[in-house]
Amino acid sequence: MWRALTARFKRLTIQASIQSLPPTPAETIGDPHVFSASAQGSGVFGEWIIDQNGLPAYRYTLDQHQDSRARYANSEDLDRRDHWYIIGNDRITGLVSNDGVVQAYLADRGGIFLNHYDNSLELSKLDTLIAALKIILKGIWRWLQSLRLNKAERQLVLPDAQRELQALAVANQARRNYRTPESYVGGYAYIDNGTDCWPTAYRYRPAGTDVSRVYGIGTFETEITYQNIQVKRTVYAPPGNDAVLLADVAVTNTSSTPQHIRYYEYWDVNIHQMKLQWIRTGAFAPIYDAERRALNGLFETTIEIKPDEAAIRFHQATPPNAPSRDRAELLNWYPPDVFLASLSGTPAEYYRYTDDFFGAGDASAPDAVSQRRSRQDKRGSHSPMPYCMVIRHDLDLPPGQTENLRFAYGAANRDEATLDFLQPYRTGDLLTALQQSWKKRLAYFSIGTAPELQREVAWNSYSLLASTVYNEFFDVSLTPQGSAYLFLHGADGVPRDYALFAIPLTYIQPALAKDLLRLIMQMRDASTLQIAYAVSGHGYLDGGDVHEAPSDLDLFFLLALCEYLAATGDNDFLQEPVGLYPPDLSPKNSVLEHTFLAVQHLIDHVGRGENGLIRMSDGDWSDGVVVSNVLSFPTRVSLKNSIANGESIPNTQMALYVLPRVAHLLDAHRPQMAAQLRTFVQELEAAVVQQWADKWYTRAILRGYRNEAVIFGDKNIDLESQPWALISGLAERQGVADQLIDSIDTLLDADSPIGAPLLENGAVWPAISQLLTWGYVRYRPDLAWRSFCRNTFTARAAEFPEIWFNIWSGPDGINSKSALLDAGGTWVSPATPMTDFPAMNNNQHGMSLLALLRVCGIEPLADGSGLRISPHTPARYALDLPLLKLDVSPEAIQGEYRPVSTGQRQLHLQMPVDKSNYVLRIAGQAAAGSLVEGCVALELNMVAGTPISFEIIWS
């Protein structure tokens, strides 16, 4: 009861501080780059702080192994208490854990973990029996539901109960096969002071240690003090494109007597290729993990000590019969080498085999450390990955003395004989350089109060950028969606998510936004013109069987392209050649021609149904909108007929916003196509107004077994089909905007402190709830601000302080507080256990930044000539993005535009309706502007790399 009251009090305090904000005097707003500490939104697991570099950080303090609140639900019913966070650069991703370990991931030729964590727990007999009963009962229920389906449909949607039972039967055996003593992962050290030895990892630490763990922007910092030896470790990915994690280590003798220390830097080698697996829930996870482990048997492996480079290097030789390097493949037949190198001092010893280093010991006391044993090079054979990487340094520490060490762990080009690329990392204050690099790339926002919002904006921009990986097949850097899709399925997508991320990245890192657009274009099939659902392995495109032809992807590509061009004026991009898929059989088209193809595919291939709405195909924004309704209503809905003839209301509403902007783009290039597009839009609007169901818009028109229409969303509001009606202006033109907003607020939003759920008592999906934030902006700025604030980690942590995810990262869907089961938790399906990887989904970070742009009044002009800046609520703010800087007050809009291209852009600055006189300055000089729809329009003559200041003051 006391916990519940405390949580309620915290939530109300946060709502009072960031949802009902007092006016902020212009002179007190402060520098948005200077953060103030705020513990709001910390949850029970630690506390938000400002670190020594002046940046936000989360100090994790909970003892997860003693406190039951650390445990979270997962589909395997394991005792999971690991809570992780991301560090990374443009190439490598580090998953850092409260256990004090670090997993390294990269995606050059398909997702691969260099030191994958394998938990080797086995199901109890009771758990096995319960799981088997669940499978049998689920199979019976789904079979009864499917009686009306034809044979092909039944095979597609029914769970394979026999296969699930087989998987369960061998699950424990699969855990025992290829067992790698929990792999131990690495990213920590062992200390031997001559009388005792201990690890620095929190999970394996001895009792009585003083430990600190801090998740920072770009860093994972741990500190452990035991027996008068303090070891401070900072693990980070240096800026740039090298697949390397650095560990800066400070070993201090805190005693009054000299100490001789043996220091062992430990990292595992446990290659885990993320071969595409669409079924990952429950009993399937261990059997499929074993399948991935078994892939290592396809390669001959070597691990060498390189004393001249103070390094250990691991190599997997490509089999003689492997496919060519350029061919699209599910597997990476050319995996990178893995290395550990000491970048300071001269190592005393190296260890490369697990059996040799651990012997009969375990993670708390390896034999080589506890017995002070030199390398024996015992390879052992208990695992297909019998390797580890350990470098020992012997240190003599006088009282109070600190010895600094630096290590590098990561992936090296298999064709390069040396590790010469590490040379720049051997000296210098790289941590300071790292922090300065991040400070230049973050998004900054302040309203003068609510420092938790200021923190969160910077944190979201960091998280979006830190997850960047490189794809060799398409030759692009990209921001993946992440979470269970990437790190369990091994699939990266969907292009709609790339497009949504590209919008805020246009303002934060335009080059990355452009790469995401290039990726989407290259995922379009040259013969069908369909954009693929997901990419896996080395350029392998896949639709997961039920998502071969999503109907919304052209619209999302065009949405992101129009925003990028309007915001940057980078019209040269339209002439850049970009290939279709497969690249070796397809000519390259200009980006402009890709725009034509998107329009052509949308109109001629996706097309419209008999009600005049854009067709559904096998899914729109919602992957499961067809299949899930077939399963829920098997006697009413035909899978085959719905895919062929179903219609999507959200697609149609979205088209009303996107396609007029595309028509403006086409006017100068394909006027006939532009005119066709405008006619198409008029017909769509005439059709979609018919889907008004008295208080809201219906969701979808699917089809029955006689091809009759089956309407969904006419009896209950579905948020998926409401925001685009507001964003596109459809609801306003139809005269129902106020009524629609009232329905959304009353039925979904008002009583949900973490954002509007999709359905009453349903889950909150930021990809939709933050579109609602945008939808509110034009009509109810107060609700837009409330929506933005509620869709924050701060608000979610206040409502659910004992759930670790949604404090610094999270999944793509969060159960609302009124959910019947697992309020504040996340979802699980027969295919996807989001519960098992409920973090690092970039929808939360990216959509919050998109919503921030809109509540700050930043939108592309409809004709694509620039940006409109129309501040409402908050009326006073400072925003600093790499592309655009704004300082907004009730008296003025001041700012700076930082061009990435040369040419012209317009900025339309909206004045208050009761103001008419103004002073305008561009680059410090008085200028004349024209009035356009209540805005002062100014023309910017851009030179790439030369900032342009602007200011408008009214009276």
mmCIF file of N, CA, C and O in Angstrom, residues 503 506-507 517 558-571 573-574 657 661-662 664-665 854 858-868 883-884 897 900-901 904-908 940 942:
data_model
loop_
_atom_site.group_PDB
_atom_site.id
_atom_site.type_symbol
_atom_site.label_atom_id
_atom_site.label_comp_id
_atom_site.label_asym_id
_atom_site.label_seq_id
_atom_site.Cartn_x
_atom_site.Cartn_y
_atom_site.Cartn_z
ATOM 1 N N ILE A 503 12.803 11.162 -39.962
ATOM 2 C CA ILE A 503 12.263 12.511 -39.782
ATOM 3 C C ILE A 503 13.032 13.270 -38.698
ATOM 4 O O ILE A 503 13.589 14.342 -38.972
ATOM 5 N N THR A 506 16.677 13.870 -39.671
ATOM 6 C CA THR A 506 16.890 14.956 -40.636
ATOM 7 C C THR A 506 17.414 16.198 -39.934
ATOM 8 O O THR A 506 18.253 16.932 -40.480
ATOM 9 N N TYR A 507 16.970 16.434 -38.715
ATOM 10 C CA TYR A 507 17.351 17.632 -37.960
ATOM 11 C C TYR A 507 18.558 17.373 -37.058
ATOM 12 O O TYR A 507 19.203 18.321 -36.612
ATOM 13 N N LEU A 517 16.904 6.597 -46.107
ATOM 14 C CA LEU A 517 16.117 6.690 -47.333
ATOM 15 C C LEU A 517 16.738 5.830 -48.436
ATOM 16 O O LEU A 517 16.025 5.159 -49.194
ATOM 17 N N LEU A 558 7.698 8.102 -48.879
ATOM 18 C CA LEU A 558 7.424 9.433 -49.424
ATOM 19 C C LEU A 558 7.308 10.475 -48.317
ATOM 20 O O LEU A 558 7.741 11.624 -48.481
ATOM 21 N N LEU A 559 6.727 10.094 -47.181
ATOM 22 C CA LEU A 559 6.639 11.000 -46.035
ATOM 23 C C LEU A 559 8.015 11.463 -45.600
ATOM 24 O O LEU A 559 8.271 12.675 -45.436
ATOM 25 N N ALA A 560 8.934 10.523 -45.402
ATOM 26 C CA ALA A 560 10.264 10.867 -44.924
ATOM 27 C C ALA A 560 11.051 11.636 -45.973
ATOM 28 O O ALA A 560 11.790 12.581 -45.646
ATOM 29 N N LEU A 561 10.914 11.255 -47.235
ATOM 30 C CA LEU A 561 11.636 11.953 -48.300
ATOM 31 C C LEU A 561 11.198 13.409 -48.391
ATOM 32 O O LEU A 561 12.042 14.312 -48.499
ATOM 33 N N CYS A 562 9.901 13.646 -48.346
ATOM 34 C CA CYS A 562 9.400 15.024 -48.427
ATOM 35 C C CYS A 562 9.893 15.864 -47.253
ATOM 36 O O CYS A 562 10.235 17.042 -47.428
ATOM 37 N N GLU A 563 9.924 15.288 -46.049
ATOM 38 C CA GLU A 563 10.409 16.053 -44.892
ATOM 39 C C GLU A 563 11.892 16.357 -45.043
ATOM 40 O O GLU A 563 12.335 17.474 -44.750
ATOM 41 N N TYR A 564 12.672 15.364 -45.480
ATOM 42 C CA TYR A 564 14.111 15.589 -45.644
ATOM 43 C C TYR A 564 14.373 16.701 -46.647
ATOM 44 O O TYR A 564 15.180 17.613 -46.395
ATOM 45 N N LEU A 565 13.709 16.662 -47.788
ATOM 46 C CA LEU A 565 13.944 17.672 -48.821
ATOM 47 C C LEU A 565 13.483 19.053 -48.363
ATOM 48 O O LEU A 565 14.165 20.060 -48.598
ATOM 49 N N ALA A 566 12.331 19.129 -47.702
ATOM 50 C CA ALA A 566 11.823 20.421 -47.240
ATOM 51 C C ALA A 566 12.727 21.032 -46.186
ATOM 52 O O ALA A 566 12.993 22.240 -46.192
ATOM 53 N N ALA A 567 13.218 20.207 -45.274
ATOM 54 C CA ALA A 567 14.015 20.726 -44.157
ATOM 55 C C ALA A 567 15.425 21.094 -44.583
ATOM 56 O O ALA A 567 16.008 22.044 -44.045
ATOM 57 N N THR A 568 16.007 20.342 -45.532
ATOM 58 C CA THR A 568 17.416 20.559 -45.891
ATOM 59 C C THR A 568 17.612 21.302 -47.208
ATOM 60 O O THR A 568 18.676 21.890 -47.434
ATOM 61 N N GLY A 569 16.631 21.241 -48.116
ATOM 62 C CA GLY A 569 16.822 21.818 -49.436
ATOM 63 C C GLY A 569 17.861 21.069 -50.260
ATOM 64 O O GLY A 569 18.387 21.607 -51.243
ATOM 65 N N ASP A 570 18.126 19.831 -49.900
ATOM 66 C CA ASP A 570 19.154 19.037 -50.573
ATOM 67 C C ASP A 570 18.567 18.444 -51.858
ATOM 68 O O ASP A 570 18.393 17.232 -51.991
ATOM 69 N N ASN A 571 18.287 19.298 -52.842
ATOM 70 C CA ASN A 571 17.657 18.839 -54.066
ATOM 71 C C ASN A 571 18.601 18.021 -54.944
ATOM 72 O O ASN A 571 18.141 17.288 -55.828
ATOM 73 N N PHE A 573 20.091 15.541 -54.000
ATOM 74 C CA PHE A 573 19.826 14.148 -53.634
ATOM 75 C C PHE A 573 18.868 13.498 -54.636
ATOM 76 O O PHE A 573 18.950 12.294 -54.881
ATOM 77 N N LEU A 574 17.973 14.286 -55.218
ATOM 78 C CA LEU A 574 17.003 13.730 -56.158
ATOM 79 C C LEU A 574 17.674 13.116 -57.381
ATOM 80 O O LEU A 574 17.092 12.252 -58.042
ATOM 81 N N TYR A 657 -2.290 13.384 -46.325
ATOM 82 C CA TYR A 657 -1.218 14.287 -45.899
ATOM 83 C C TYR A 657 -0.016 14.180 -46.824
ATOM 84 O O TYR A 657 0.554 15.191 -47.248
ATOM 85 N N ARG A 661 1.932 16.651 -50.875
ATOM 86 C CA ARG A 661 3.315 17.119 -50.816
ATOM 87 C C ARG A 661 4.147 16.498 -51.938
ATOM 88 O O ARG A 661 5.006 17.157 -52.520
ATOM 89 N N VAL A 662 3.859 15.241 -52.240
ATOM 90 C CA VAL A 662 4.550 14.596 -53.349
ATOM 91 C C VAL A 662 4.155 15.259 -54.664
ATOM 92 O O VAL A 662 4.995 15.447 -55.562
ATOM 93 N N HIS A 664 3.441 18.370 -55.182
ATOM 94 C CA HIS A 664 4.246 19.594 -55.314
ATOM 95 C C HIS A 664 5.651 19.258 -55.813
ATOM 96 O O HIS A 664 6.217 19.974 -56.641
ATOM 97 N N LEU A 665 6.230 18.189 -55.292
ATOM 98 C CA LEU A 665 7.562 17.781 -55.712
ATOM 99 C C LEU A 665 7.578 17.398 -57.194
ATOM 100 O O LEU A 665 8.531 17.706 -57.928
ATOM 101 N N ARG A 854 7.115 18.675 -33.501
ATOM 102 C CA ARG A 854 5.767 19.178 -33.773
ATOM 103 C C ARG A 854 5.237 20.061 -32.649
ATOM 104 O O ARG A 854 4.598 21.087 -32.913
ATOM 105 N N ILE A 858 7.406 22.951 -35.476
ATOM 106 C CA ILE A 858 8.250 22.773 -36.658
ATOM 107 C C ILE A 858 7.628 21.725 -37.575
ATOM 108 O O ILE A 858 7.493 20.555 -37.204
ATOM 109 N N GLU A 859 7.252 22.151 -38.774
ATOM 110 C CA GLU A 859 6.710 21.250 -39.780
ATOM 111 C C GLU A 859 7.178 21.687 -41.156
ATOM 112 O O GLU A 859 7.419 22.870 -41.395
ATOM 113 N N PRO A 860 7.294 20.759 -42.102
ATOM 114 C CA PRO A 860 7.648 21.150 -43.465
ATOM 115 C C PRO A 860 6.499 21.892 -44.133
ATOM 116 O O PRO A 860 5.327 21.570 -43.903
ATOM 117 N N LEU A 861 6.831 22.878 -44.936
ATOM 118 C CA LEU A 861 5.808 23.566 -45.712
ATOM 119 C C LEU A 861 5.203 22.603 -46.719
ATOM 120 O O LEU A 861 5.875 21.714 -47.251
ATOM 121 N N ALA A 862 3.921 22.793 -47.010
ATOM 122 C CA ALA A 862 3.205 21.858 -47.875
ATOM 123 C C ALA A 862 3.807 21.783 -49.270
ATOM 124 O O ALA A 862 3.768 20.731 -49.915
ATOM 125 N N ASP A 863 4.382 22.900 -49.748
ATOM 126 C CA ASP A 863 4.965 22.871 -51.088
ATOM 127 C C ASP A 863 6.417 22.428 -51.091
ATOM 128 O O ASP A 863 7.075 22.408 -52.138
ATOM 129 N N GLY A 864 6.957 22.067 -49.905
ATOM 130 C CA GLY A 864 8.314 21.544 -49.816
ATOM 131 C C GLY A 864 9.406 22.577 -49.897
ATOM 132 O O GLY A 864 10.592 22.228 -49.991
ATOM 133 N N SER A 865 9.062 23.875 -49.833
ATOM 134 C CA SER A 865 10.064 24.932 -50.015
ATOM 135 C C SER A 865 10.819 25.275 -48.748
ATOM 136 O O SER A 865 11.752 26.076 -48.792
ATOM 137 N N GLY A 866 10.436 24.694 -47.612
ATOM 138 C CA GLY A 866 11.126 25.010 -46.367
ATOM 139 C C GLY A 866 10.334 24.558 -45.168
ATOM 140 O O GLY A 866 9.594 23.561 -45.224
ATOM 141 N N LEU A 867 10.449 25.308 -44.094
ATOM 142 C CA LEU A 867 9.841 24.932 -42.825
ATOM 143 C C LEU A 867 8.918 26.026 -42.318
ATOM 144 O O LEU A 867 9.181 27.223 -42.495
ATOM 145 N N ARG A 868 7.876 25.601 -41.663
ATOM 146 C CA ARG A 868 6.988 26.504 -40.939
ATOM 147 C C ARG A 868 7.273 26.335 -39.456
ATOM 148 O O ARG A 868 7.364 25.201 -38.957
ATOM 149 N N LEU A 883 20.713 20.890 -37.122
ATOM 150 C CA LEU A 883 20.244 21.590 -38.312
ATOM 151 C C LEU A 883 19.599 22.930 -38.000
ATOM 152 O O LEU A 883 19.667 23.854 -38.811
ATOM 153 N N LEU A 884 18.987 23.050 -36.831
ATOM 154 C CA LEU A 884 18.156 24.224 -36.549
ATOM 155 C C LEU A 884 18.208 24.559 -35.071
ATOM 156 O O LEU A 884 18.049 23.683 -34.220
ATOM 157 N N TYR A 897 19.869 28.687 -38.682
ATOM 158 C CA TYR A 897 19.719 27.544 -39.582
ATOM 159 C C TYR A 897 21.108 27.150 -40.053
ATOM 160 O O TYR A 897 21.894 28.008 -40.483
ATOM 161 N N VAL A 900 23.046 22.147 -44.821
ATOM 162 C CA VAL A 900 23.859 21.009 -45.258
ATOM 163 C C VAL A 900 23.971 20.994 -46.774
ATOM 164 O O VAL A 900 24.608 20.104 -47.344
ATOM 165 N N SER A 901 23.336 21.958 -47.440
ATOM 166 C CA SER A 901 23.397 22.061 -48.890
ATOM 167 C C SER A 901 23.396 23.533 -49.273
ATOM 168 O O SER A 901 23.157 24.415 -48.441
ATOM 169 N N GLN A 904 18.357 27.629 -51.779
ATOM 170 C CA GLN A 904 17.410 28.495 -51.088
ATOM 171 C C GLN A 904 16.447 27.665 -50.246
ATOM 172 O O GLN A 904 16.045 26.571 -50.649
ATOM 173 N N ARG A 905 16.115 28.223 -49.090
ATOM 174 C CA ARG A 905 15.076 27.668 -48.228
ATOM 175 C C ARG A 905 14.236 28.816 -47.699
ATOM 176 O O ARG A 905 14.726 29.924 -47.476
ATOM 177 N N GLN A 906 12.974 28.502 -47.460
ATOM 178 C CA GLN A 906 12.089 29.466 -46.824
ATOM 179 C C GLN A 906 11.816 29.035 -45.387
ATOM 180 O O GLN A 906 11.700 27.843 -45.097
ATOM 181 N N LEU A 907 11.727 30.030 -44.516
ATOM 182 C CA LEU A 907 11.227 29.809 -43.165
ATOM 183 C C LEU A 907 9.991 30.683 -42.986
ATOM 184 O O LEU A 907 10.037 31.886 -43.260
ATOM 185 N N HIS A 908 8.897 30.075 -42.566
ATOM 186 C CA HIS A 908 7.682 30.812 -42.278
ATOM 187 C C HIS A 908 7.524 30.870 -40.766
ATOM 188 O O HIS A 908 7.296 29.837 -40.123
ATOM 189 N N LEU A 940 16.083 32.233 -47.262
ATOM 190 C CA LEU A 940 17.462 32.024 -46.848
ATOM 191 C C LEU A 940 18.275 31.584 -48.058
ATOM 192 O O LEU A 940 17.918 30.634 -48.752
ATOM 193 N N MET A 942 21.367 29.754 -48.899
ATOM 194 C CA MET A 942 22.193 28.826 -48.131
ATOM 195 C C MET A 942 23.523 28.555 -48.833
ATOM 196 O O MET A 942 23.587 28.407 -50.049
#
